[in-house]
CSV table of C-alpha atoms and ligand atoms in Angstrom, one decimal:
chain,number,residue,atom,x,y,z
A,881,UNK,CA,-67.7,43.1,-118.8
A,882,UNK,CA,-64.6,41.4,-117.4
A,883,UNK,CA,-62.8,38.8,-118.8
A,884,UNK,CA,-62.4,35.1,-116.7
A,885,UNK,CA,-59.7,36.1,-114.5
A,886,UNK,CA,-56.5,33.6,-114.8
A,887,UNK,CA,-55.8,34.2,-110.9
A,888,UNK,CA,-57.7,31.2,-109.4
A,889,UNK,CA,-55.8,28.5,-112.0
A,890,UNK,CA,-52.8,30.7,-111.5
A,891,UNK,CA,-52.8,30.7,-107.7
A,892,UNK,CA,-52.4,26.5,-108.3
A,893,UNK,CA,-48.6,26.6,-108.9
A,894,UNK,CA,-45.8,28.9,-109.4
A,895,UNK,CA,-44.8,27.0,-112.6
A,896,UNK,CA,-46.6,26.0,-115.8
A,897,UNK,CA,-44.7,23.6,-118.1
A,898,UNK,CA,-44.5,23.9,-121.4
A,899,UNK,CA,-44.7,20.5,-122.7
A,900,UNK,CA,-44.0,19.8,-126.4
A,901,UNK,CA,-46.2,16.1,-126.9
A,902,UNK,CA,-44.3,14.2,-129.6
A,903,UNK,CA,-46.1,11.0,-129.3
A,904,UNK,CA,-49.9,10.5,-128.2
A,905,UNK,CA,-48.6,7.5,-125.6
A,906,UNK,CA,-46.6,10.4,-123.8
A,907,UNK,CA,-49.3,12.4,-123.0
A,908,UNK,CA,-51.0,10.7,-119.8
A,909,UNK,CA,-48.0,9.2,-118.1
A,910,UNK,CA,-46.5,12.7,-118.4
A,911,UNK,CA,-49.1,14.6,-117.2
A,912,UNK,CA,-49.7,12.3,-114.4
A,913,UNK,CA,-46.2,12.8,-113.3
A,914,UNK,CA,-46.5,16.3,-113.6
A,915,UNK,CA,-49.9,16.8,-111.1
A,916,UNK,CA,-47.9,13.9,-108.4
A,917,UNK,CA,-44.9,15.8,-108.8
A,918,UNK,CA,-47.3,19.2,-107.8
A,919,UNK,CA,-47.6,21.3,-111.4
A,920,UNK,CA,-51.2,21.2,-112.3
A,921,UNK,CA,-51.3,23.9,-114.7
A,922,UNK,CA,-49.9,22.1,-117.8
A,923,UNK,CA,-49.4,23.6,-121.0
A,924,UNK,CA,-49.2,21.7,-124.4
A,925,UNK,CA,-48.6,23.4,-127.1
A,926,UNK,CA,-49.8,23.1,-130.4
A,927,UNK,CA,-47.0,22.5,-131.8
A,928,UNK,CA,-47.6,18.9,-132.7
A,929,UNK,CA,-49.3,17.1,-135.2
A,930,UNK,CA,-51.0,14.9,-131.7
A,931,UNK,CA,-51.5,18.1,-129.5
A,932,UNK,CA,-55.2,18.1,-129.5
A,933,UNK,CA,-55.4,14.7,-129.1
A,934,UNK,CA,-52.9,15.1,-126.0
A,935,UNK,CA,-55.1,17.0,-124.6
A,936,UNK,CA,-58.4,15.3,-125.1
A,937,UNK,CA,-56.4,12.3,-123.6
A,938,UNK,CA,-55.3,14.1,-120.7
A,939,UNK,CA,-58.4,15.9,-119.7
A,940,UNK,CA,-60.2,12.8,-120.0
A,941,UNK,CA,-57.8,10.8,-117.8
A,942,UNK,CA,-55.4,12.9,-115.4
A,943,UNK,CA,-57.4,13.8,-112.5
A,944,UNK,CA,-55.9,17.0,-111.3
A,945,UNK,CA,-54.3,18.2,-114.5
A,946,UNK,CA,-55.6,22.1,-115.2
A,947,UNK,CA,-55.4,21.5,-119.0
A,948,UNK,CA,-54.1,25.0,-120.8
A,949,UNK,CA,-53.3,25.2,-125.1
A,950,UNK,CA,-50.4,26.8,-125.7
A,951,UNK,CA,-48.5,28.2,-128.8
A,952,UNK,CA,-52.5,29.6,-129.9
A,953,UNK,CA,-51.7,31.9,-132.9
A,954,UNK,CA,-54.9,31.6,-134.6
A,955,UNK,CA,-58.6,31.9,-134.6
A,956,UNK,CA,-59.1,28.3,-135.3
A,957,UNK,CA,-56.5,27.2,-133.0
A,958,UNK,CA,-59.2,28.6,-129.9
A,959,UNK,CA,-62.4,26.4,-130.8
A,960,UNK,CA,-60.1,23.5,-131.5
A,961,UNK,CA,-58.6,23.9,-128.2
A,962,UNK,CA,-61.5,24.4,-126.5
A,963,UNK,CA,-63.5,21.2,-127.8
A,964,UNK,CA,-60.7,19.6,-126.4
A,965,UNK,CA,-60.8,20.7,-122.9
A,966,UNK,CA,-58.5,23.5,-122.5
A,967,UNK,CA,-59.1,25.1,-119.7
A,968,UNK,CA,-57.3,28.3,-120.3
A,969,UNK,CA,-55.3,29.1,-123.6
A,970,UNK,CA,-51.7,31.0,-123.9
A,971,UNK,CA,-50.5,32.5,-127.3
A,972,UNK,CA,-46.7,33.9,-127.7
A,973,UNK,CA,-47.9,37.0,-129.4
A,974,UNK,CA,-51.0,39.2,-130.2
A,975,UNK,CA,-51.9,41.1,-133.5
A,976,UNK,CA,-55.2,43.5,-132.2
A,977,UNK,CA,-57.8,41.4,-134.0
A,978,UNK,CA,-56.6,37.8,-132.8
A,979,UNK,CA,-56.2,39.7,-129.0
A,980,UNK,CA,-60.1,41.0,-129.9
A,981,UNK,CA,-60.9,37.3,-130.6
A,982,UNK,CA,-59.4,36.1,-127.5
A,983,UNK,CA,-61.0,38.4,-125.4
A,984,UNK,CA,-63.9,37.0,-126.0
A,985,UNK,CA,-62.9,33.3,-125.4
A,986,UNK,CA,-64.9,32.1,-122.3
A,987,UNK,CA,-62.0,30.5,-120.6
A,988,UNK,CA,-58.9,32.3,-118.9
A,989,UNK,CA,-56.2,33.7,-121.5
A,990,UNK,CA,-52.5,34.3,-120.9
A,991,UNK,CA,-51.9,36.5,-124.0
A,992,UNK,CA,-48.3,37.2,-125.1
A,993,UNK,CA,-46.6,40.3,-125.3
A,994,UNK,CA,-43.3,41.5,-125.9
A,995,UNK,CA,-43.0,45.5,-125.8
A,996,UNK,CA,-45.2,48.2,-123.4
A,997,UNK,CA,-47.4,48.7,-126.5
A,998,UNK,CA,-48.7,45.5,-126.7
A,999,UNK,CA,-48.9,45.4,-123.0
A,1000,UNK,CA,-50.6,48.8,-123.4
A,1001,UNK,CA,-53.3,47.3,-126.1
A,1002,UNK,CA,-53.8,44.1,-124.2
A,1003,UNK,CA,-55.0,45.8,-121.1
A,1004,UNK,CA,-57.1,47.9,-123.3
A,1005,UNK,CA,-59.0,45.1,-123.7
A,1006,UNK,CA,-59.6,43.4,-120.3
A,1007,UNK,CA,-56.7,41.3,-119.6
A,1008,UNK,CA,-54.9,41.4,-116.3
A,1009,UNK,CA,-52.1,38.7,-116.5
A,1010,UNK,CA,-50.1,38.7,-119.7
A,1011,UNK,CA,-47.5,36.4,-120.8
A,1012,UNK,CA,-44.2,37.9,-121.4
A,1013,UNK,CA,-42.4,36.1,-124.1
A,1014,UNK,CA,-39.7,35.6,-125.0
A,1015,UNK,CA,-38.6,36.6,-121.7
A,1016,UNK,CA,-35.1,36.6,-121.5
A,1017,UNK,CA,-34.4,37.8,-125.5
A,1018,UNK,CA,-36.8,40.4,-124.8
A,1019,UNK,CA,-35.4,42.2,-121.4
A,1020,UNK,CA,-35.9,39.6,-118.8
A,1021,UNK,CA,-36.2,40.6,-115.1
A,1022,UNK,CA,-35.1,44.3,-115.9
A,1023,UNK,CA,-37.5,44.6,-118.2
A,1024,UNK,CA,-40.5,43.3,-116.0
A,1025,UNK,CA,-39.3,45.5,-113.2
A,1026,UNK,CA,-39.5,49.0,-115.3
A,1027,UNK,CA,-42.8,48.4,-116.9
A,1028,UNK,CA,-43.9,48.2,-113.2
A,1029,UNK,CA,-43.7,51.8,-112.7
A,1030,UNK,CA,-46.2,53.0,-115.7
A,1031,UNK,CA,-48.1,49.9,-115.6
A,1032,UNK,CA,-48.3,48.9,-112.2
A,1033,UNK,CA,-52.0,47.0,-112.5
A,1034,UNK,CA,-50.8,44.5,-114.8
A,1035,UNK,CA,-49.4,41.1,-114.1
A,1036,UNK,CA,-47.1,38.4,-116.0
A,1037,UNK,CA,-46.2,35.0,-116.7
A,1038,UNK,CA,-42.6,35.2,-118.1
A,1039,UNK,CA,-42.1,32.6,-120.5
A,1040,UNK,CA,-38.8,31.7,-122.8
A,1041,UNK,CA,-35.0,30.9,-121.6
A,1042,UNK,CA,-36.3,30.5,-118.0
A,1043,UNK,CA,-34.6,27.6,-116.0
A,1044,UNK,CA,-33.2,26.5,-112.8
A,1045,UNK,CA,-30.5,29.3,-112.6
A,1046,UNK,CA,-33.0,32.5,-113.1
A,1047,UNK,CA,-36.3,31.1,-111.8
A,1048,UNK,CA,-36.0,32.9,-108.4
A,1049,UNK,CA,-35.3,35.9,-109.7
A,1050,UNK,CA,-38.2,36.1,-111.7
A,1051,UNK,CA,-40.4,34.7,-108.9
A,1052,UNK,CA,-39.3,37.4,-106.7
A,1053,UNK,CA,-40.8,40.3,-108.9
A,1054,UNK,CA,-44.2,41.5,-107.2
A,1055,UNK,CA,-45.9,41.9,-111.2
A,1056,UNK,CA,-44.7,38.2,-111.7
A,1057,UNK,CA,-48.1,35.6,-110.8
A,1058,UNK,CA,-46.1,33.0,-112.1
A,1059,UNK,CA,-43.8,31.6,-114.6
A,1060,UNK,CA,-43.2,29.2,-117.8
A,1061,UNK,CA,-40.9,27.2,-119.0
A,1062,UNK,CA,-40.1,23.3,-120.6
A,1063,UNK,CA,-37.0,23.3,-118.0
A,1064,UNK,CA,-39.5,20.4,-116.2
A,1065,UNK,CA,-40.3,18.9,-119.3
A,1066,UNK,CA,-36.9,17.5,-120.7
A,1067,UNK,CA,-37.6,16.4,-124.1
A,1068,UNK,CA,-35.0,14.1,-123.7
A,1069,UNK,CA,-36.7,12.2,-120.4
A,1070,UNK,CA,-39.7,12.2,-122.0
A,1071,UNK,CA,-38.0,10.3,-125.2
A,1072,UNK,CA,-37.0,7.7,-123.0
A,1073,UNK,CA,-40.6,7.8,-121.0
A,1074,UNK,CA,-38.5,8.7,-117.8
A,1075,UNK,CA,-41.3,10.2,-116.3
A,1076,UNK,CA,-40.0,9.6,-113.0
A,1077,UNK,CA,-37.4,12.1,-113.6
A,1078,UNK,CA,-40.1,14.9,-114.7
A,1079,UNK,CA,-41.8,14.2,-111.6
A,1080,UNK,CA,-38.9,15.6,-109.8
A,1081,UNK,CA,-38.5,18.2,-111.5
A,1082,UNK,CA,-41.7,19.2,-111.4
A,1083,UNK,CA,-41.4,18.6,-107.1
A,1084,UNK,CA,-38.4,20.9,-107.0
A,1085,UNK,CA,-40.0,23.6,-109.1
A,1086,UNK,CA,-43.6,23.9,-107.0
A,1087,UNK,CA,-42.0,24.5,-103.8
A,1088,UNK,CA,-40.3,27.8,-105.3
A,1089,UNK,CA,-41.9,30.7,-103.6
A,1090,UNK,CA,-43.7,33.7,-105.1
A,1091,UNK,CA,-43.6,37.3,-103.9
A,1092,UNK,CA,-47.1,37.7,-105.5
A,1093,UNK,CA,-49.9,37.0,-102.9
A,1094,UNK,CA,-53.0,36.2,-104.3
B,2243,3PG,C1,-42.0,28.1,-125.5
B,2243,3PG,O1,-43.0,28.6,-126.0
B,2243,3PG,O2,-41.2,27.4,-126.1
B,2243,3PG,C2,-41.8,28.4,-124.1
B,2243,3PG,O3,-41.5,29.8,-124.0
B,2243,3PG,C3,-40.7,27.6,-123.5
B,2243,3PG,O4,-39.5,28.3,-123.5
B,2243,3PG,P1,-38.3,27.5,-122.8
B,2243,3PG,O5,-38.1,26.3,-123.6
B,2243,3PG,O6,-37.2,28.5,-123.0
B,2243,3PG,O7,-38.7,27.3,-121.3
């Protein structure tokens, strides 16, 4: 049986941001800038104490938002998020049993992989869109362009040192679907609820184009 395919969320936006929530009051203002500012696909990670709560808050109140967990390392973390309204779920790694357990979530997954083994034993077991992390400690563009060759039916969300200055680059790849990155999510703005400022970002970044076609 086939796993739910990522491509229709993925299709949304070139861009996911990978938003760290701090405090619970950040979490709808933030989103909401993100969605006018055209990045849908929002990733908060569970990396906070109020993460779960952020996105209870935001699936409840941002019209728009396409809700995804992110930093999922365990079991537990995949319920939790999913009670919560995830729509999809991203983890940075995979050991085989917690990539068996998310095969079987019933939402799309971005699993993370590293090295053409775990690429290997991820599409072993269903999944067609992986996240490569960390993506520029871990081979970056030249690394996504030679796994293309022996793997050419799988596809990638680079995540990890990804920025203004590279995001083309990566975008331009033909096994990239789209990419990650907190670039658009400046801790920094969102300290000082300058939400207007992540709405810009978040405007400059969807109007990057994708050599992927979906
Ligand atoms: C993460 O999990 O922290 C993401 O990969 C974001 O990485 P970045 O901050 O380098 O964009």
């Amino acid at each position: 049986m086939s796993l739910p395919s990522p491509f229709p969320l993925l299709a949304r936006a070139p861009v996911i941001p990978v938003v760290v929530i701090e405090r619970l009051e950040h979490a709808v203002p933030l989103a909401r800038a993100l969605v006018e500012g055209g990045l849908p696909l929002i990733e908060v990670t569970l990396r906070t104490p109020v993460a779960l709560e952020a996105i209870r808050a935001i699936a409840a109140e941002v019209e728009g938002a396409i809700l995804g967990a992110g930093t999922v390392t365990e079991v537990a973390h995949v319920e939790a998020s999913l009670e919560a309204g995830a729509a999809y779920l991203v983890s940075p790694g995979t050991t085989h049993a917690f990539a068996e357990a998310l095969s079987e979530a019933p939402v799309p997954v971005l699993p993370g992989c590293a090295t053409v083994s775990e690429a290997m034993a991820l599409s072993a077991l269903g999944f067609q869109v992986l996240k490569f992390f960390p993506a520029e400690a871990a081979g970056g563009v030249p690394f996504l362009k030679s796994i293309a060759g022996p793997l050419p039916h799988l596809r990638f969300c680079p995540t990890g040192g990804i920025g203004p200055n590279n995001v083309e680059t990566y975008l331009a790849l033909p096994n990239v679907v789209a990419v990650g990155g907190s670039w658009v999510v400046p801790a920094d703005a969102i300290r000082a609820g300058d939400f207007g400022k992540v709405r810009d970002l978040a405007k400059a970044a969807s109007g990057l184009k994708r050599a992927v076609r979906f």
